[in-house]
PDB file of N, CA and C in Angstrom:
ATOM      1  N   MET A   1    -110.748 146.987 -78.309  1.00 60.00           N
ATOM      2  CA  MET A   1    -112.154 146.686 -78.488  1.00 60.00           C
ATOM      3  C   MET A   1    -112.865 147.931 -79.009  1.00 60.00           C
ATOM      4  N   THR A   2    -113.743 147.742 -79.958  1.00 64.00           N
ATOM      5  CA  THR A   2    -114.506 148.863 -80.511  1.00 64.00           C
ATOM      6  C   THR A   2    -115.898 148.884 -79.900  1.00 64.00           C
ATOM      7  N   HIS A   3    -116.522 150.048 -79.937  1.00 70.00           N
ATOM      8  CA  HIS A   3    -117.889 150.123 -79.430  1.00 70.00           C
ATOM      9  C   HIS A   3    -118.851 149.557 -80.467  1.00 70.00           C
ATOM     10  N   ARG A   4    -120.043 149.232 -80.058  1.00 74.00           N
ATOM     11  CA  ARG A   4    -120.961 148.501 -80.942  1.00 74.00           C
ATOM     12  C   ARG A   4    -121.441 149.302 -82.141  1.00 74.00           C
ATOM     13  N   ASN A   5    -121.333 150.619 -82.098  1.00 70.00           N
ATOM     14  CA  ASN A   5    -121.756 151.437 -83.240  1.00 70.00           C
ATOM     15  C   ASN A   5    -120.608 151.757 -84.193  1.00 70.00           C
ATOM     16  N   ALA A   6    -119.438 151.252 -83.904  1.00 72.00           N
ATOM     17  CA  ALA A   6    -118.280 151.523 -84.767  1.00 72.00           C
ATOM     18  C   ALA A   6    -118.490 150.858 -86.124  1.00 72.00           C
ATOM     19  N   PRO A   7    -118.263 151.596 -87.206  1.00 70.00           N
ATOM     20  CA  PRO A   7    -118.477 151.014 -88.531  1.00 70.00           C
ATOM     21  C   PRO A   7    -117.451 149.947 -88.893  1.00 70.00           C
ATOM     22  N   LEU A   8    -116.253 150.050 -88.331  1.00 80.00           N
ATOM     23  CA  LEU A   8    -115.202 149.086 -88.652  1.00 80.00           C
ATOM     24  C   LEU A   8    -114.501 148.608 -87.386  1.00 80.00           C
ATOM     25  N   THR A   9    -114.114 147.371 -87.394  1.00 84.00           N
ATOM     26  CA  THR A   9    -113.274 146.844 -86.328  1.00 84.00           C
ATOM     27  C   THR A   9    -111.820 147.146 -86.692  1.00 84.00           C
ATOM     28  N   VAL A  10    -110.921 146.810 -85.820  1.00 86.00           N
ATOM     29  CA  VAL A  10    -109.500 147.008 -86.112  1.00 86.00           C
ATOM     30  C   VAL A  10    -109.124 146.242 -87.380  1.00 86.00           C
ATOM     31  N   LEU A  11    -109.596 145.023 -87.502  1.00 88.00           N
ATOM     32  CA  LEU A  11    -109.304 144.214 -88.685  1.00 88.00           C
ATOM     33  C   LEU A  11    -109.919 144.843 -89.938  1.00 88.00           C
ATOM     34  N   GLY A  12    -111.115 145.380 -89.828  1.00 89.00           N
ATOM     35  CA  GLY A  12    -111.754 146.038 -90.962  1.00 89.00           C
ATOM     36  C   GLY A  12    -110.972 147.246 -91.436  1.00 89.00           C
ATOM     37  N   ARG A  13    -110.476 148.043 -90.485  1.00 90.00           N
ATOM     38  CA  ARG A  13    -109.657 149.204 -90.855  1.00 90.00           C
ATOM     39  C   ARG A  13    -108.375 148.754 -91.539  1.00 90.00           C
ATOM     40  N   GLU A  14    -107.781 147.691 -91.027  1.00 93.00           N
ATOM     41  CA  GLU A  14    -106.553 147.174 -91.634  1.00 93.00           C
ATOM     42  C   GLU A  14    -106.804 146.726 -93.070  1.00 93.00           C
ATOM     43  N   ARG A  15    -107.905 146.070 -93.296  1.00 93.00           N
ATOM     44  CA  ARG A  15    -108.235 145.605 -94.651  1.00 93.00           C
ATOM     45  C   ARG A  15    -108.471 146.774 -95.600  1.00 93.00           C
ATOM     46  N   ALA A  16    -109.164 147.807 -95.119  1.00 95.00           N
ATOM     47  CA  ALA A  16    -109.437 148.968 -95.958  1.00 95.00           C
ATOM     48  C   ALA A  16    -108.137 149.682 -96.334  1.00 95.00           C
ATOM     49  N   VAL A  17    -107.282 149.897 -95.350  1.00 94.00           N
ATOM     50  CA  VAL A  17    -106.007 150.571 -95.609  1.00 94.00           C
ATOM     51  C   VAL A  17    -105.139 149.736 -96.543  1.00 94.00           C
ATOM     52  N   ASP A  18    -105.160 148.430 -96.369  1.00 96.00           N
ATOM     53  CA  ASP A  18    -104.399 147.534 -97.240  1.00 96.00           C
ATOM     54  C   ASP A  18    -104.822 147.696 -98.697  1.00 96.00           C
ATOM     55  N   GLN A  19    -106.105 147.843 -98.925  1.00 96.00           N
ATOM     56  CA  GLN A  19    -106.615 148.013-100.289  1.00 96.00           C
ATOM     57  C   GLN A  19    -106.050 149.282-100.935  1.00 96.00           C
ATOM     58  N   VAL A  20    -105.902 150.328-100.131  1.00 96.00           N
ATOM     59  CA  VAL A  20    -105.412 151.606-100.659  1.00 96.00           C
ATOM     60  C   VAL A  20    -103.893 151.604-100.805  1.00 96.00           C
ATOM     61  N   ILE A  21    -103.193 151.192 -99.762  1.00 96.00           N
ATOM     62  CA  ILE A  21    -101.730 151.301 -99.767  1.00 96.00           C
ATOM     63  C   ILE A  21    -101.067 150.210-100.598  1.00 96.00           C
ATOM     64  N   ARG A  22    -101.387 148.982-100.337  1.00 97.00           N
ATOM     65  CA  ARG A  22    -100.686 147.882-101.014  1.00 97.00           C
ATOM     66  C   ARG A  22    -101.218 147.595-102.406  1.00 97.00           C
ATOM     67  N   LYS A  23    -102.523 147.757-102.594  1.00 96.00           N
ATOM     68  CA  LYS A  23    -103.106 147.430-103.893  1.00 96.00           C
ATOM     69  C   LYS A  23    -103.309 148.656-104.773  1.00 96.00           C
ATOM     70  N   GLY A  24    -103.108 149.848-104.206  1.00 97.00           N
ATOM     71  CA  GLY A  24    -103.170 151.074-104.986  1.00 97.00           C
ATOM     72  C   GLY A  24    -104.560 151.483-105.442  1.00 97.00           C
ATOM     73  N   ARG A  25    -105.582 151.014-104.753  1.00 97.00           N
ATOM     74  CA  ARG A  25    -106.947 151.355-105.150  1.00 97.00           C
ATOM     75  C   ARG A  25    -107.300 152.763-104.681  1.00 97.00           C
ATOM     76  N   PRO A  26    -108.175 153.456-105.387  1.00 98.00           N
ATOM     77  CA  PRO A  26    -108.580 154.808-104.984  1.00 98.00           C
ATOM     78  C   PRO A  26    -109.297 154.799-103.629  1.00 98.00           C
ATOM     79  N   ILE A  27    -108.988 155.802-102.813  1.00 97.00           N
ATOM     80  CA  ILE A  27    -109.587 155.906-101.482  1.00 97.00           C
ATOM     81  C   ILE A  27    -111.108 155.956-101.580  1.00 97.00           C
ATOM     82  N   ALA A  28    -111.631 156.723-102.505  1.00 97.00           N
ATOM     83  CA  ALA A  28    -113.085 156.872-102.631  1.00 97.00           C
ATOM     84  C   ALA A  28    -113.769 155.543-102.925  1.00 97.00           C
ATOM     85  N   HIS A  29    -113.166 154.720-103.758  1.00 97.00           N
ATOM     86  CA  HIS A  29    -113.764 153.426-104.103  1.00 97.00           C
ATOM     87  C   HIS A  29    -113.766 152.483-102.907  1.00 97.00           C
ATOM     88  N   VAL A  30    -112.646 152.436-102.202  1.00 96.00           N
ATOM     89  CA  VAL A  30    -112.545 151.557-101.039  1.00 96.00           C
ATOM     90  C   VAL A  30    -113.506 152.029 -99.948  1.00 96.00           C
ATOM     91  N   ALA A  31    -113.564 153.329 -99.719  1.00 95.00           N
ATOM     92  CA  ALA A  31    -114.469 153.876 -98.702  1.00 95.00           C
ATOM     93  C   ALA A  31    -115.920 153.510 -99.015  1.00 95.00           C
ATOM     94  N   ALA A  32    -116.300 153.596-100.261  1.00 95.00           N
ATOM     95  CA  ALA A  32    -117.671 153.242-100.646  1.00 95.00           C
ATOM     96  C   ALA A  32    -117.956 151.767-100.384  1.00 95.00           C
ATOM     97  N   GLU A  33    -117.003 150.903-100.683  1.00 94.00           N
ATOM     98  CA  GLU A  33    -117.191 149.468-100.450  1.00 94.00           C
ATOM     99  C   GLU A  33    -117.323 149.131 -98.966  1.00 94.00           C
ATOM    100  N   PHE A  34    -116.610 149.886 -98.121  1.00 91.00           N
ATOM    101  CA  PHE A  34    -116.639 149.637 -96.683  1.00 91.00           C
ATOM    102  C   PHE A  34    -117.721 150.459 -95.975  1.00 91.00           C
ATOM    103  N   HIS A  35    -118.481 151.239 -96.737  1.00 89.00           N
ATOM    104  CA  HIS A  35    -119.572 152.060 -96.201  1.00 89.00           C
ATOM    105  C   HIS A  35    -119.086 153.067 -95.162  1.00 89.00           C
ATOM    106  N   ILE A  36    -117.963 153.715 -95.477  1.00 91.00           N
ATOM    107  CA  ILE A  36    -117.434 154.768 -94.621  1.00 91.00           C
ATOM    108  C   ILE A  36    -117.131 155.983 -95.489  1.00 91.00           C
ATOM    109  N   ALA A  37    -116.965 157.130 -94.846  1.00 92.00           N
ATOM    110  CA  ALA A  37    -116.661 158.353 -95.580  1.00 92.00           C
ATOM    111  C   ALA A  37    -115.223 158.319 -96.086  1.00 92.00           C
ATOM    112  N   ARG A  38    -115.007 158.975 -97.213  1.00 95.00           N
ATOM    113  CA  ARG A  38    -113.660 159.063 -97.770  1.00 95.00           C
ATOM    114  C   ARG A  38    -112.720 159.727 -96.772  1.00 95.00           C
ATOM    115  N   ALA A  39    -113.202 160.764 -96.097  1.00 94.00           N
ATOM    116  CA  ALA A  39    -112.379 161.472 -95.107  1.00 94.00           C
ATOM    117  C   ALA A  39    -111.979 160.557 -93.950  1.00 94.00           C
ATOM    118  N   THR A  40    -112.859 159.666 -93.568  1.00 90.00           N
ATOM    119  CA  THR A  40    -112.550 158.728 -92.488  1.00 90.00           C
ATOM    120  C   THR A  40    -111.418 157.807 -92.893  1.00 90.00           C
ATOM    121  N   LEU A  41    -111.458 157.302 -94.098  1.00 91.00           N
ATOM    122  CA  LEU A  41    -110.414 156.399 -94.576  1.00 91.00           C
ATOM    123  C   LEU A  41    -109.097 157.140 -94.783  1.00 91.00           C
ATOM    124  N   SER A  42    -109.166 158.412 -95.110  1.00 90.00           N
ATOM    125  CA  SER A  42    -107.952 159.206 -95.321  1.00 90.00           C
ATOM    126  C   SER A  42    -107.161 159.409 -94.040  1.00 90.00           C
ATOM    127  N   LYS A  43    -107.828 159.303 -92.905  1.00 85.00           N
ATOM    128  CA  LYS A  43    -107.141 159.487 -91.614  1.00 85.00           C
ATOM    129  C   LYS A  43    -106.197 158.364 -91.446  1.00 85.00           C
TER     130      LYS A  43
END
């Protein structure tokens, strides 16, 4: 369970990572679409 101020749920993080790893999209583009920092998605 995530706290109410968390920008992404577990499913949201999975979707973001899927965009980068499986679809080969740039981290910066995916991070912008999900409204999170590039550094956050890089973790």
